[in-house]
XYZ file of C-alpha atoms in Angstrom:
780
model
C -16.358 2.415 4.089
C -19.033 5.123 5.402
C -21.768 2.646 6.407
C -18.673 0.596 8.265
C -17.728 3.734 9.828
C -21.135 3.993 11.073
C -21.250 0.677 12.348
C -17.878 1.189 14.288
C -19.128 4.572 15.850
C -22.426 2.670 16.998
C -20.665 -0.003 18.791
C -18.169 2.275 20.271
C -20.230 4.972 21.774
C -23.731 3.952 21.945
C -23.391 1.022 24.312
C -22.877 1.958 27.615
C -22.835 -1.250 29.788
C -22.815 -1.131 33.301
C -20.251 -3.974 34.322
C -19.389 -4.963 37.808
C -15.863 -4.704 39.153
C -13.968 -7.907 40.035
C -13.265 -8.388 43.826
C -9.519 -7.213 43.940
C -9.211 -8.087 47.729
C -9.966 -11.781 46.506
C -6.194 -12.498 45.193
C -5.146 -16.102 45.827
C -1.252 -16.494 46.657
C 0.593 -19.562 44.938
C 3.977 -20.716 45.500
C 6.683 -20.392 42.912
C 9.690 -21.805 44.990
C 10.111 -22.570 48.182
C 10.797 -19.075 49.347
C 8.555 -17.224 46.645
C 5.164 -16.461 46.276
C 3.333 -14.850 43.403
C 0.135 -13.185 43.955
C -2.646 -14.193 41.579
C -3.199 -11.510 39.330
C -6.303 -9.160 39.969
C -9.576 -10.214 38.567
C -8.132 -13.774 37.414
C -8.232 -16.975 38.558
C -5.118 -18.592 40.135
C -2.659 -20.196 37.538
C -2.552 -23.822 37.664
C 0.269 -25.639 39.303
C 2.213 -26.797 35.827
C 2.414 -23.247 34.856
C 3.502 -22.050 38.302
C 6.283 -24.450 38.226
C 7.198 -23.269 34.764
C 7.479 -19.660 36.027
C 9.962 -21.095 38.746
C 12.243 -22.994 36.690
C 12.472 -19.338 34.652
C 12.749 -17.516 37.763
C 15.931 -19.752 38.325
C 17.217 -19.592 35.283
C 17.307 -15.435 35.635
C 19.171 -15.660 38.655
C 19.354 -13.644 41.695
C 20.504 -10.604 39.408
C 17.094 -10.249 37.531
C 15.315 -7.245 38.041
C 11.537 -7.207 36.972
C 10.262 -4.470 35.120
C 7.329 -3.157 37.185
C 6.073 -0.857 39.566
C 4.414 -3.731 41.530
C 7.504 -5.050 43.291
C 7.897 -6.904 46.920
C 9.845 -5.642 49.563
C 12.493 -8.224 48.650
C 12.451 -6.960 45.109
C 10.950 -9.597 43.447
C 7.548 -9.038 41.488
C 4.448 -9.127 42.703
C 3.026 -10.375 39.573
C 3.852 -12.684 36.987
C 2.035 -13.750 33.717
C 2.640 -16.025 30.670
C 4.712 -13.713 29.041
C 7.527 -14.256 31.601
C 8.026 -17.755 29.444
C 8.767 -15.795 26.052
C 11.611 -14.766 24.090
C 10.670 -11.485 22.971
C 11.781 -8.287 24.620
C 8.623 -6.560 23.920
C 6.768 -9.128 25.235
C 9.024 -9.527 28.420
C 8.720 -5.766 29.006
C 4.911 -6.908 30.107
C 5.678 -10.303 31.886
C 4.934 -8.460 35.286
C 1.969 -6.472 34.421
C -0.968 -7.038 36.546
C -2.697 -8.103 33.642
C -3.465 -11.603 32.575
C -1.124 -11.426 29.459
C -1.548 -14.399 26.914
C 0.993 -14.605 23.819
C -0.525 -15.078 20.417
C -1.559 -18.807 20.014
C -4.395 -21.138 20.161
C -4.688 -21.274 23.820
C -5.945 -17.767 23.947
C -8.616 -17.961 21.357
C -9.629 -21.285 22.713
C -9.902 -19.669 26.501
C -12.118 -16.715 24.749
C -14.456 -19.114 23.044
C -15.053 -21.399 26.189
C -15.733 -18.205 28.528
C -17.372 -16.398 25.765
C -15.191 -13.305 26.108
C -14.129 -11.089 23.482
C -10.329 -10.321 23.253
C -7.982 -7.390 23.660
C -5.018 -7.451 21.181
C -2.310 -5.124 21.862
C 0.792 -4.982 19.496
C 3.889 -3.045 19.990
C 7.730 -3.285 20.209
C 10.437 -3.135 22.515
C 11.780 0.819 22.028
C 8.369 2.125 21.375
C 7.865 5.233 23.579
C 4.058 5.451 23.678
C 3.809 1.623 24.239
C 5.659 2.271 27.277
C 3.243 5.016 27.906
C 0.276 2.656 27.861
C 2.144 0.359 29.991
C 2.616 2.679 32.787
C -0.763 4.250 32.876
C -2.977 1.311 32.165
C -1.403 -1.903 32.055
C 0.372 -1.586 35.616
C -2.826 -0.118 36.713
C -4.527 -2.593 38.901
C -8.114 -1.356 38.706
C -7.944 -1.710 34.736
C -5.925 -4.774 34.707
C -8.993 -6.235 36.916
C -11.643 -5.522 34.549
C -9.201 -6.941 31.733
C -8.780 -10.163 33.384
C -12.407 -10.754 34.356
C -13.875 -9.620 31.130
C -11.392 -10.093 28.364
C -8.527 -12.329 27.360
C -5.561 -10.342 26.610
C -3.323 -10.833 24.050
C 0.143 -8.864 23.654
C 2.002 -9.407 20.332
C 5.528 -8.010 19.165
C 5.024 -6.651 16.007
C 8.751 -6.975 14.936
C 8.456 -10.935 15.411
C 4.934 -11.282 13.997
C 4.565 -8.662 11.189
C 1.681 -10.551 9.728
C -0.604 -10.208 12.876
C 0.551 -6.644 12.691
C -0.220 -5.654 8.889
C -4.058 -7.358 9.005
C -5.049 -5.698 12.266
C -3.173 -2.274 11.189
C -5.089 -2.561 7.846
C -8.432 -2.972 10.039
C -7.458 0.392 12.418
C -6.838 2.207 9.267
C -10.412 1.295 8.136
C -11.791 2.462 11.174
C -9.902 5.364 11.910
C -7.911 6.588 8.732
C -4.816 6.175 10.405
C -2.795 3.852 12.406
C 0.084 3.484 14.788
C 1.915 1.785 17.889
C 0.699 0.726 20.424
C -1.869 -0.506 18.230
C -5.135 -1.504 20.546
C -7.880 -3.889 18.773
C -10.854 -5.343 20.249
C -11.612 -8.771 18.648
C -14.077 -11.862 18.342
C -13.201 -15.030 19.823
C -12.754 -16.118 15.988
C -9.985 -13.327 15.644
C -11.990 -10.969 13.673
C -11.838 -7.165 14.708
C -15.045 -5.158 15.711
C -13.199 -1.915 17.212
C -9.522 -0.438 17.480
C -7.161 2.259 17.603
C -3.729 3.226 18.946
C -2.659 4.754 22.268
C -5.697 5.297 24.590
C -4.935 7.228 27.956
C -6.196 5.489 30.867
C -9.691 7.346 31.940
C -11.848 9.892 30.540
C -10.129 13.480 30.502
C -6.886 12.148 30.552
C -4.235 13.976 28.188
C -7.526 15.863 26.674
C -9.470 12.556 25.633
C -13.083 12.369 25.892
C -13.106 8.847 26.625
C -10.410 6.772 28.205
C -9.019 3.081 27.889
C -11.190 2.030 31.042
C -14.713 3.464 29.638
C -14.003 1.984 25.903
C -12.901 -1.752 27.684
C -16.597 -1.663 29.473
C -18.323 -0.207 26.499
C -16.806 -2.777 23.959
C -17.466 -5.407 26.460
C -21.139 -4.092 26.799
C -21.473 -4.300 23.031
C -19.871 -7.584 22.573
C -22.598 -8.871 24.862
C -25.759 -6.805 24.707
C -25.490 -7.054 20.458
C -23.358 -9.908 19.333
C -25.134 -9.545 15.871
C -23.844 -5.590 15.554
C -20.492 -7.014 16.212
C -20.637 -9.807 13.810
C -21.417 -7.371 11.091
C -18.761 -5.102 12.108
C -16.037 -7.700 11.973
C -17.427 -9.149 8.526
C -17.054 -6.048 6.822
C -13.819 -5.446 8.577
C -12.537 -8.497 7.576
C -13.532 -7.889 3.806
C -12.208 -4.641 3.755
C -8.556 -6.218 5.288
C -8.835 -8.923 2.402
C -9.174 -6.581 -0.193
C -6.361 -3.867 1.387
C -3.894 -6.728 1.871
C -4.169 -8.273 -1.789
C -4.046 -6.088 -4.420
C -5.764 -6.769 -7.760
C -3.275 -7.847 -10.603
C -3.170 -5.669 -13.603
C -2.378 -6.890 -17.147
C -0.580 -3.779 -18.174
C 3.244 -3.011 -17.062
C 3.661 0.599 -15.501
C 6.059 2.546 -17.690
C 8.265 5.593 -16.862
C 5.009 7.916 -16.529
C 4.481 6.328 -13.175
C 7.907 7.522 -11.666
C 7.545 10.851 -13.484
C 4.018 10.984 -11.275
C 5.803 10.055 -8.048
C 8.817 12.827 -8.653
C 6.361 15.469 -9.391
C 4.571 15.179 -6.150
C 7.740 15.084 -3.889
C 8.901 18.024 -5.999
C 5.410 19.823 -5.505
C 5.445 18.938 -1.562
C 9.182 19.672 -0.852
C 10.171 22.108 1.822
C 12.593 24.323 0.660
C 13.767 25.455 3.925
C 14.298 22.153 5.579
C 14.301 19.787 3.035
C 11.918 16.625 2.835
C 8.465 17.241 2.659
C 6.583 20.037 4.340
C 5.047 18.539 7.019
C 5.553 17.282 10.667
C 6.875 14.569 11.895
C 9.615 14.272 9.098
C 10.405 10.409 8.683
C 13.401 9.658 6.208
C 11.674 7.403 4.265
C 9.096 9.765 3.381
C 11.454 11.795 0.811
C 13.003 8.762 -1.334
C 16.019 10.255 -1.875
C 17.318 7.169 -3.958
C 14.343 7.337 -6.575
C 15.209 11.079 -6.919
C 18.969 10.343 -7.973
C 17.748 7.948 -10.153
C 15.401 10.181 -12.207
C 17.991 12.968 -12.596
C 20.320 10.617 -13.895
C 17.875 9.190 -16.233
C 15.949 12.457 -17.298
C 18.863 14.839 -17.266
C 16.941 17.227 -14.843
C 19.126 17.954 -11.726
C 16.586 19.782 -9.602
C 15.390 16.273 -7.895
C 19.097 15.536 -7.049
C 19.693 18.645 -5.785
C 16.719 18.705 -3.509
C 17.315 15.286 -2.348
C 21.102 16.121 -1.715
C 19.706 19.256 0.273
C 17.491 16.722 2.470
C 20.159 14.718 3.265
C 22.675 17.589 4.450
C 19.627 19.077 6.360
C 18.930 15.613 8.323
C 22.523 15.048 8.871
C 23.055 18.555 10.313
C 19.713 18.656 12.498
C 19.233 16.721 15.919
C 17.673 13.541 14.367
C 21.268 12.884 13.857
C 23.438 11.626 16.774
C 26.452 14.189 16.400
C 28.310 11.989 19.557
C 28.119 8.559 18.194
C 26.673 8.647 14.936
C 23.442 6.954 13.607
C 19.918 8.389 13.079
C 16.977 8.445 15.562
C 13.391 7.253 14.261
C 12.080 10.575 13.126
C 11.997 14.393 13.787
C 9.030 15.649 15.768
C 9.163 18.944 14.112
C 9.671 20.353 10.697
C 13.234 21.263 10.823
C 14.733 17.566 11.730
C 15.475 19.251 15.405
C 13.686 17.227 18.139
C 13.754 13.487 17.145
C 11.839 10.803 18.468
C 14.927 9.253 20.266
C 14.709 5.257 19.490
C 17.314 4.160 16.890
C 16.180 1.259 14.788
C 18.628 -0.769 13.065
C 16.542 -0.900 9.758
C 16.580 3.104 9.473
C 20.524 3.220 9.530
C 20.994 0.497 7.033
C 18.768 2.114 4.563
C 20.097 5.873 4.982
C 23.895 4.069 4.553
C 22.789 3.232 1.132
C 21.087 6.578 1.057
C 24.383 8.823 1.959
C 26.874 6.265 0.018
C 25.003 7.221 -3.298
C 24.876 10.771 -2.570
C 28.804 10.862 -2.199
C 28.634 9.078 -5.818
C 26.316 11.513 -7.163
C 27.668 14.822 -5.636
C 31.420 13.899 -4.093
C 30.581 15.704 -1.161
C 33.031 14.302 1.730
C 30.239 15.011 4.166
C 27.996 12.304 2.803
C 30.536 10.210 3.000
C 31.669 10.772 6.691
C 27.902 10.557 7.633
C 27.719 6.662 6.218
C 31.118 6.056 7.742
C 30.066 7.346 11.459
C 26.655 5.226 10.754
C 28.712 2.132 10.335
C 30.800 3.120 13.310
C 27.888 3.686 15.480
C 26.658 -0.107 14.536
C 29.681 -1.530 14.690
C 30.427 -0.002 18.715
C 26.522 -0.626 19.789
C 24.729 -2.743 17.686
C 26.850 -5.637 16.905
C 26.817 -8.761 18.671
C 29.598 -10.874 19.655
C 28.458 -13.533 17.236
C 28.599 -11.007 14.405
C 24.734 -10.462 13.874
C 22.962 -6.935 14.385
C 20.742 -6.227 17.368
C 17.502 -4.296 16.509
C 17.214 -1.422 18.039
C 17.557 0.964 21.396
C 15.010 2.687 23.281
C 13.782 6.035 23.513
C 13.836 6.553 26.965
C 16.510 6.291 29.686
C 17.063 6.838 33.204
C 18.435 9.995 34.598
C 20.398 11.004 37.521
C 17.285 10.879 40.249
C 16.271 7.720 38.426
C 13.278 8.804 36.529
C 12.927 7.250 33.133
C 12.635 10.350 30.426
C 12.404 10.269 26.523
C 15.886 11.532 25.365
C 17.923 12.054 28.383
C 20.944 9.902 27.451
C 21.298 11.948 24.580
C 21.045 15.890 25.502
C 23.185 17.836 27.397
C 23.683 21.115 29.421
C 26.458 23.758 28.941
C 28.098 23.057 32.438
C 28.432 19.295 31.527
C 30.391 20.330 28.402
C 32.523 22.648 30.232
C 33.135 20.132 33.023
C 34.302 17.394 30.517
C 35.915 19.444 27.797
C 39.021 21.953 27.542
C 37.731 25.372 27.706
C 38.692 25.881 23.784
C 37.022 22.627 22.749
C 33.772 23.281 24.965
C 33.508 26.651 23.081
C 33.618 25.240 19.849
C 31.316 22.249 20.545
C 28.519 24.823 22.119
C 28.706 27.581 19.181
C 28.776 24.549 16.248
C 26.179 22.632 18.065
C 24.028 25.277 19.564
C 24.285 24.634 23.086
C 22.411 27.372 25.335
C 21.642 27.523 28.801
C 18.118 27.689 27.878
C 18.635 24.459 25.856
C 15.943 23.286 23.154
C 14.189 20.294 24.906
C 13.120 20.268 28.242
C 15.781 22.365 29.694
C 18.817 20.505 27.905
C 20.399 20.599 24.672
C 19.959 18.474 21.672
C 23.113 18.692 19.763
C 22.483 19.508 16.126
C 24.894 22.165 13.780
C 23.458 25.771 14.415
C 26.441 27.484 13.041
C 28.987 25.912 10.240
C 32.481 24.578 11.618
C 34.040 26.971 9.077
C 32.242 29.841 10.620
C 32.891 28.858 14.268
C 36.563 28.412 13.072
C 36.682 31.788 12.167
C 34.951 32.995 15.292
C 37.623 31.198 17.165
C 40.513 32.625 15.150
C 41.247 28.759 13.745
C 42.007 27.196 10.629
C 39.200 24.756 9.543
C 41.257 21.952 9.757
C 42.214 22.832 13.411
C 38.464 23.375 14.100
C 37.917 19.748 12.742
C 40.364 18.093 14.725
C 39.442 19.848 18.071
C 35.834 18.998 17.035
C 36.679 15.320 16.641
C 38.674 15.215 20.082
C 35.690 16.927 21.964
C 32.930 14.407 20.483
C 35.496 11.227 21.439
C 35.631 12.947 25.329
C 31.912 13.227 25.414
C 31.129 10.052 23.878
C 33.312 8.549 26.469
C 31.661 10.404 29.197
C 27.974 9.567 28.062
C 28.763 5.812 27.842
C 28.811 5.924 31.605
C 25.131 7.414 31.622
C 22.146 4.748 32.181
C 21.880 3.547 28.674
C 18.549 3.439 26.814
C 17.479 -0.034 26.696
C 18.674 -2.188 23.850
C 16.518 -4.797 22.097
C 19.086 -7.368 21.442
C 16.824 -9.893 19.082
C 18.523 -10.154 16.007
C 15.699 -10.482 12.965
C 16.713 -11.933 9.517
C 14.946 -9.546 7.395
C 16.833 -6.293 9.542
C 20.162 -8.118 9.404
C 19.604 -8.318 5.707
C 19.272 -4.715 5.464
C 22.475 -3.889 7.501
C 24.382 -6.505 5.663
C 23.972 -4.767 2.400
C 24.654 -1.452 3.760
C 28.278 -3.121 5.090
C 28.886 -4.931 1.990
C 27.848 -1.619 -0.322
C 30.149 0.448 1.811
C 33.100 -1.979 1.814
C 32.498 -2.214 -2.249
C 32.416 1.591 -2.634
C 34.560 2.828 -0.117
C 37.163 0.110 -0.700
C 36.708 -0.944 3.142
C 37.840 -4.649 3.700
C 36.648 -4.487 7.040
C 33.337 -3.463 5.978
C 32.954 -6.647 3.853
C 34.190 -8.911 6.450
C 31.654 -7.720 8.701
C 28.942 -8.117 6.366
C 30.263 -11.833 5.757
C 30.469 -12.409 9.437
C 26.774 -11.329 9.605
C 25.586 -13.529 7.038
C 27.383 -16.361 8.273
C 25.752 -15.887 11.386
C 22.487 -15.646 9.924
C 22.711 -18.767 7.749
C 24.412 -20.979 10.440
C 22.005 -19.858 13.293
C 18.567 -18.728 11.378
C 18.268 -21.546 8.876
C 16.958 -24.964 9.215
C 16.380 -27.482 6.701
C 17.138 -24.952 4.204
C 14.890 -22.480 5.362
C 14.973 -19.268 7.353
C 13.909 -18.468 10.378
C 12.695 -15.064 11.770
C 14.322 -14.296 15.150
C 16.852 -14.900 17.102
C 17.533 -14.356 20.994
C 19.487 -15.873 23.643
C 20.938 -18.460 22.021
C 17.898 -19.604 20.439
C 16.148 -19.235 16.670
C 12.598 -19.446 16.342
C 9.560 -18.325 14.763
C 8.864 -18.681 10.772
C 10.589 -16.623 8.220
C 8.255 -13.985 6.416
C 8.522 -12.449 2.911
C 10.877 -9.697 4.042
C 13.589 -12.001 5.742
C 14.082 -13.852 2.187
C 13.736 -10.804 0.381
C 16.376 -8.565 2.422
C 18.626 -11.227 2.830
C 18.684 -12.789 -0.899
C 19.748 -8.982 -1.704
C 22.140 -8.811 0.975
C 23.713 -11.927 -0.427
C 24.138 -10.482 -3.970
C 25.653 -7.447 -2.376
C 28.201 -9.761 -0.943
C 29.030 -11.236 -3.857
C 29.587 -8.081 -5.624
C 31.939 -6.814 -2.789
C 33.694 -9.763 -1.569
C 34.197 -11.378 -5.070
C 33.333 -14.827 -3.806
C 30.893 -16.745 -5.710
C 29.388 -18.942 -2.778
C 27.377 -15.858 -1.872
C 25.708 -15.896 -5.056
C 24.886 -19.606 -4.944
C 23.361 -19.005 -1.509
C 21.311 -16.312 -2.898
C 19.983 -18.936 -5.869
C 19.108 -21.272 -3.176
C 17.263 -19.111 -0.926
C 15.009 -17.434 -3.918
C 14.278 -20.911 -4.752
C 12.914 -21.534 -1.355
C 11.190 -18.281 -1.434
C 9.745 -19.686 -4.957
C 8.245 -22.492 -3.579
C 6.860 -21.501 -0.258
C 5.981 -18.045 -0.907
C 5.037 -17.191 -4.547
C 1.797 -16.847 -5.645
C 1.952 -18.933 -8.771
C -1.232 -17.901 -10.276
C -1.528 -14.073 -10.402
C 2.453 -13.095 -9.613
C 4.313 -11.840 -6.578
C 4.948 -12.730 -3.108
C 2.685 -13.593 0.222
C 4.246 -12.328 3.516
C 3.527 -15.746 4.898
C 4.543 -19.134 3.684
C 2.103 -21.855 2.328
C 2.686 -23.756 5.661
C 2.161 -20.509 7.908
C -0.710 -20.502 10.460
C -3.987 -19.478 8.818
C -4.913 -15.904 9.856
C -7.952 -13.876 9.158
C -6.037 -12.663 5.684
C -3.013 -13.556 3.714
C -1.243 -10.525 2.959
C 0.724 -9.960 -0.614
C 2.295 -6.744 0.544
C 3.323 -3.768 -1.872
C 3.310 -0.577 -0.053
C 6.492 0.558 1.596
C 6.075 1.290 5.235
C 8.901 2.041 7.794
C 10.870 -0.653 5.759
C 10.736 -1.310 2.147
C 8.039 -3.454 0.539
C 8.982 -7.395 0.263
C 7.502 -7.677 -2.723
C 9.441 -4.335 -4.198
C 12.889 -5.790 -2.725
C 11.948 -9.680 -4.116
C 11.056 -8.024 -7.519
C 14.624 -6.431 -7.901
C 16.303 -9.801 -6.562
C 14.544 -11.406 -9.761
C 15.821 -8.887 -12.197
C 19.165 -8.961 -10.670
C 19.504 -12.728 -10.530
C 18.168 -12.599 -14.408
C 21.377 -10.256 -15.196
C 23.772 -12.504 -13.297
C 22.685 -15.853 -14.401
C 20.750 -15.236 -17.803
C 17.901 -17.554 -16.734
C 14.700 -16.732 -18.570
C 12.407 -17.886 -15.951
C 13.646 -15.153 -13.171
C 12.690 -12.318 -15.984
C 9.352 -14.142 -16.539
C 8.662 -14.322 -12.713
C 9.847 -10.648 -12.269
C 7.555 -9.412 -14.822
C 4.551 -11.369 -13.445
C 5.271 -10.188 -10.064
C 5.269 -6.481 -11.665
C 1.932 -6.969 -12.940
C 0.718 -8.102 -9.682
C 2.015 -4.690 -8.420
C 0.994 -2.762 -11.223
C -2.459 -1.503 -10.071
C -1.379 -0.539 -6.384
C 1.856 1.370 -7.995
C -0.145 3.240 -10.753
C -2.700 4.240 -8.086
C -0.486 5.286 -5.338
C 3.098 5.845 -6.774
C 4.398 7.984 -3.893
C 3.380 4.737 -1.448
C 5.614 2.078 -3.615
C 8.996 4.194 -3.881
C 10.942 1.027 -3.805
C 8.710 -0.633 -6.307
C 9.957 2.121 -8.636
C 13.384 1.431 -7.832
C 12.799 -1.681 -9.480
C 10.851 -0.311 -11.998
C 13.788 1.979 -12.995
C 16.031 -0.723 -12.919
C 13.783 -2.725 -15.508
C 13.367 0.280 -18.190
C 17.226 0.961 -18.240
C 20.013 -0.863 -20.214
C 21.618 -2.549 -17.293
C 25.352 -2.601 -17.270
C 27.044 -5.993 -16.805
C 30.193 -5.372 -15.884
C 32.826 -8.090 -15.554
C 36.429 -6.932 -14.612
C 39.074 -9.973 -14.881
C 42.490 -9.722 -13.730
C 45.792 -11.655 -13.582
C 46.668 -11.805 -9.462
C 49.829 -9.886 -10.524
C 48.169 -6.818 -11.485
C 46.500 -5.904 -8.507
C 47.232 -2.077 -9.150
C 45.547 -2.370 -12.695
C 42.402 -3.594 -10.970
C 42.570 -1.081 -8.100
C 42.828 1.709 -11.131
C 39.215 0.341 -12.675
C 37.654 -0.300 -9.357
C 38.390 3.161 -8.105
C 36.739 4.290 -11.763
C 33.601 2.303 -10.664
C 33.306 3.386 -7.002
C 33.454 7.204 -8.118
C 30.874 6.459 -10.851
C 26.969 6.490 -9.567
C 25.514 3.438 -11.192
C 22.576 2.131 -9.665
C 21.390 0.052 -12.366
C 24.138 -2.953 -12.886
C 25.484 -6.417 -11.789
C 29.431 -6.695 -10.976
C 31.356 -9.657 -11.366
C 35.011 -9.133 -10.233
C 37.479 -11.783 -10.977
C 40.836 -11.151 -8.850
C 42.849 -14.162 -10.589
C 42.802 -16.439 -13.458
C 41.997 -19.587 -11.518
C 38.948 -18.137 -10.009
C 36.920 -17.883 -13.688
C 35.629 -21.242 -13.501
C 34.076 -21.012 -10.256
C 32.353 -17.406 -11.655
C 31.288 -18.660 -14.532
C 29.430 -21.590 -13.219
C 26.890 -19.021 -11.764
C 27.580 -15.831 -14.096
C 27.857 -17.263 -17.817
C 28.852 -13.862 -18.624
C 31.965 -14.271 -17.159
C 32.899 -17.284 -19.192
C 35.291 -16.864 -22.059
C 36.415 -13.443 -20.471
C 40.051 -13.031 -20.016
C 42.674 -10.523 -18.868
C 44.264 -8.818 -22.138
C 47.906 -8.441 -22.372
C 48.303 -9.671 -18.545
C 46.309 -6.584 -17.250
C 43.160 -6.267 -15.665
C 40.550 -5.501 -18.167
C 37.246 -4.360 -17.941
C 34.096 -5.911 -19.999
C 30.955 -3.703 -20.066
C 27.898 -5.415 -21.627
C 24.122 -4.597 -22.134
C 21.759 -7.698 -22.634
C 24.574 -9.757 -22.964
C 26.307 -7.718 -26.020
C 29.730 -6.111 -24.983
C 31.496 -3.099 -25.747
C 35.070 -3.777 -26.558
C 37.405 -4.715 -23.351
C 39.649 -2.270 -22.233
C 42.275 -1.573 -19.173
C 42.274 2.110 -19.988
C 40.170 3.680 -16.823
C 38.847 6.770 -18.875
C 37.542 4.405 -21.500
C 36.120 2.420 -18.751
C 34.080 5.528 -16.966
C 32.687 6.419 -20.403
C 31.616 3.003 -21.271
C 29.698 2.764 -17.816
C 28.903 6.743 -17.307
C 26.181 6.285 -20.201
C 22.527 6.398 -18.954
C 19.204 5.379 -21.047
C 16.733 8.289 -20.647
C 13.336 7.614 -19.908
C 11.737 8.536 -23.364
C 13.721 5.419 -25.074
C 12.954 3.049 -21.919
C 11.718 -0.488 -23.345
C-alpha cells in the first residue's frame, strides 16, 4: 500500500505537462431544429447529424416549458450547450445535460472513443441531491475554460451512483486505496481499459480556491501529462490499484462461523465511543447509521445488560429533537454536520427514513415511549405526502438546496425560518410557543436563519406560558400545520423522482412493519400498493430491474434490489396475512440464487452472471449508507428456512455466513446488519402461528395486541384469520398445517425449531411464551 501511494503521489505531483489550450473561438453551430441551433461544445468536434436529430426529437418531447439547468442560456431561454446526457433518463445525468463538457454516459462508446483518440478517461460519479456535486458542477463543469481542456484532452464520463452502484463501488474502493477516504462527487482518472490511476472526491476549480494547493484544472493538466509522458508508470499504478480493488471487493471465506463474541466486540466499541451528551458516537459529522441502535436493542435483550438499550434510546431521542429532524413535516435529513444533531446536511433520502422508521418502531416496543411512536408515524406521513408517486412507488430523494426569495440557490433555505416569518403566520400565542420550543431567535443558528430544534421541552414551555401540556401540544400541532402550509408555497428543493427497486423495498418494509405493529391497515395498503408497482413495472421475465422513471423501467437489478425487496415481501406476508407475498418472495429468491450466488464459496455478488464485465465483481459485506446486500440476503435465507422448513435455505445461509465471517470478525462495527442476522441465527427463533375463526375477531385482536407490544426481533409470524384460509398458508408454511382454533377462539401456537408449546387463547400466557429470550452464553 505504501509503495502504491508513492506511485500515485508521483503520478499526481511530479509530472507538470504544459498542455495547449483548445481554441474556444472556433465553435461551430449545428442545426437542432428548424428554429434552434446548438453551439458546439468548447474544444470538441461538432456532433454528427444523427445525434443532433436525436437532440431535436428529445427537445420536442420536452415541450416549450422545459427549463435547462445551466448558466449558459441564450436570449430566447434555450440552452447554449447540449451533450449526450440530454438523452438519458437519470435525473442526475440530466442535471449535467447542458454543461459545456462533452459528457458521455457509461458505456462501450465512451471507452472506444478513448482508445481511438488515445486519451485518458475522466470519470465523475455522484447523485442528483448531492450538494457538493452541485458545487463542483457550478464551479468546474459549467466553466468553459475547464470544459474546453476536458473536451480536447479527455473522454468525460458521468455516472449516477444510485443507478450504477457497481461502478461506484469499484472506483470508490480505488479512491479509498489512494486517499484513505472517499465521498461524492467522486472524481477518478482512468486509462481507456477502465483502470484507475488517480482519483479523489470534490476538487475546487483552480489553485488556491477554497484553500487548496492544486485545483481541478491543474490536476487535469498533470494527469493528462502523466498519461502521455509516463504510460508505463500509469499502467503500473492502474494494475496495482486493480489488484487492491479486487481483494477489497471479494473477501476471503472463513471455514469457521462467527459466534456471539463478535457481537460483544462491536457493542463494546459503541459503548466506548458513545457521546454521553448528545448521543451517538463522539464525532462530527454524525450519521444515524453510524450508531446501530437495533443491534444494541438486541444485545440488551439477550445479555440482560440494559445500558446499550438506554444509550440507543437516548441517541434516538436526541436525534429526533435536533435540527436533523424536520419538525414541520417529519422525516430526517441525511446527516448532522455537527456533534449536536443540530445543523443538518439538508437532503432527505428515502432509504434513511425507511431505516429510521424501523428503528423508532423498535424503540417504541422496548420503551413504550409515545415520542418514539410519534416520530415513526411522522416519518411515514412525510413519505405519504412528499415521496409517494401517484402509481404507489416511492421517489428517491430531495435536494439540500432550494431557491431563496432573490432567486439564488442556497442549502437549507426551504427548511429554515426567521422570527418575523413565524410571527406573521401564527397567532401570537402559537408563535411564542413555537419560538420558545424550537429555539427561534433573531440571530438564528444557520446563516442568519433558524433551524427548528427542540431547545426547550414542551412541558417547560407550557409552564412558562401558563398552559397545560395537553393544550400546548394542541397549539403546537396547529402551528406546525400552518407552518407546513406556508412552507409548501416556497420553491421546493429538487425531488429526484426515479423509483429504485432496492430503496422501495426498504420503504415497503417500513410501511409493512408499521402497519403490523401500530395496527394501521392503511400502512399495509401503502406497502402492498408499492410492492404491486415494483412487481408490475420493475420485473421482466421473472427478473427485477433497477430503476423506473418517466414511464420506463431500465437497468439490471443488483443484489440490493433483490435482497431488500424479498425482505419487504416477507414483511408484507406477516403484516397483510396474504400468502401470495410469501410465494413471490420464494420465487425471487430462486432468481437471486440462480443469477447472483457464489455456488463455490457462498454469499452473493452485487451483479448477476449476465452483467457487463467490469474491473472487478464485488461481493459486498460492509454496510454503507444502506445495509449490506449480503447481510439482508442472509437474513432472508434464515427467515425463509423458518417459514418453509427447507434445509437448503439453512445450508445456503451458513455458507453465506462463512463467506462473510473473516470480514465480520476483522471489522464487526462495519458489519452491523450482518450482526443482526448473526443474532437471529444464534437465537431460538420464535415461530408464531395464530389461527382464528372468522367470528372471533376480538380474540385475534387481543392476541395481536400482546404481540405488537412485545419486542421480539427474532421470529416469524403467520396469522390465519379464518379457517378456510388454512390450506393456502400451510402450502407455504408447513408449521401452519394441523393448527386449529381451540374452542372456536383465536389460538396462538408458539414454537421453536418446530417444537411447539401448548396452544393458548390466554393473552398473558401468550405473552410469557414469546417474551423469553435465549442468552448468548447458551447460544448454539
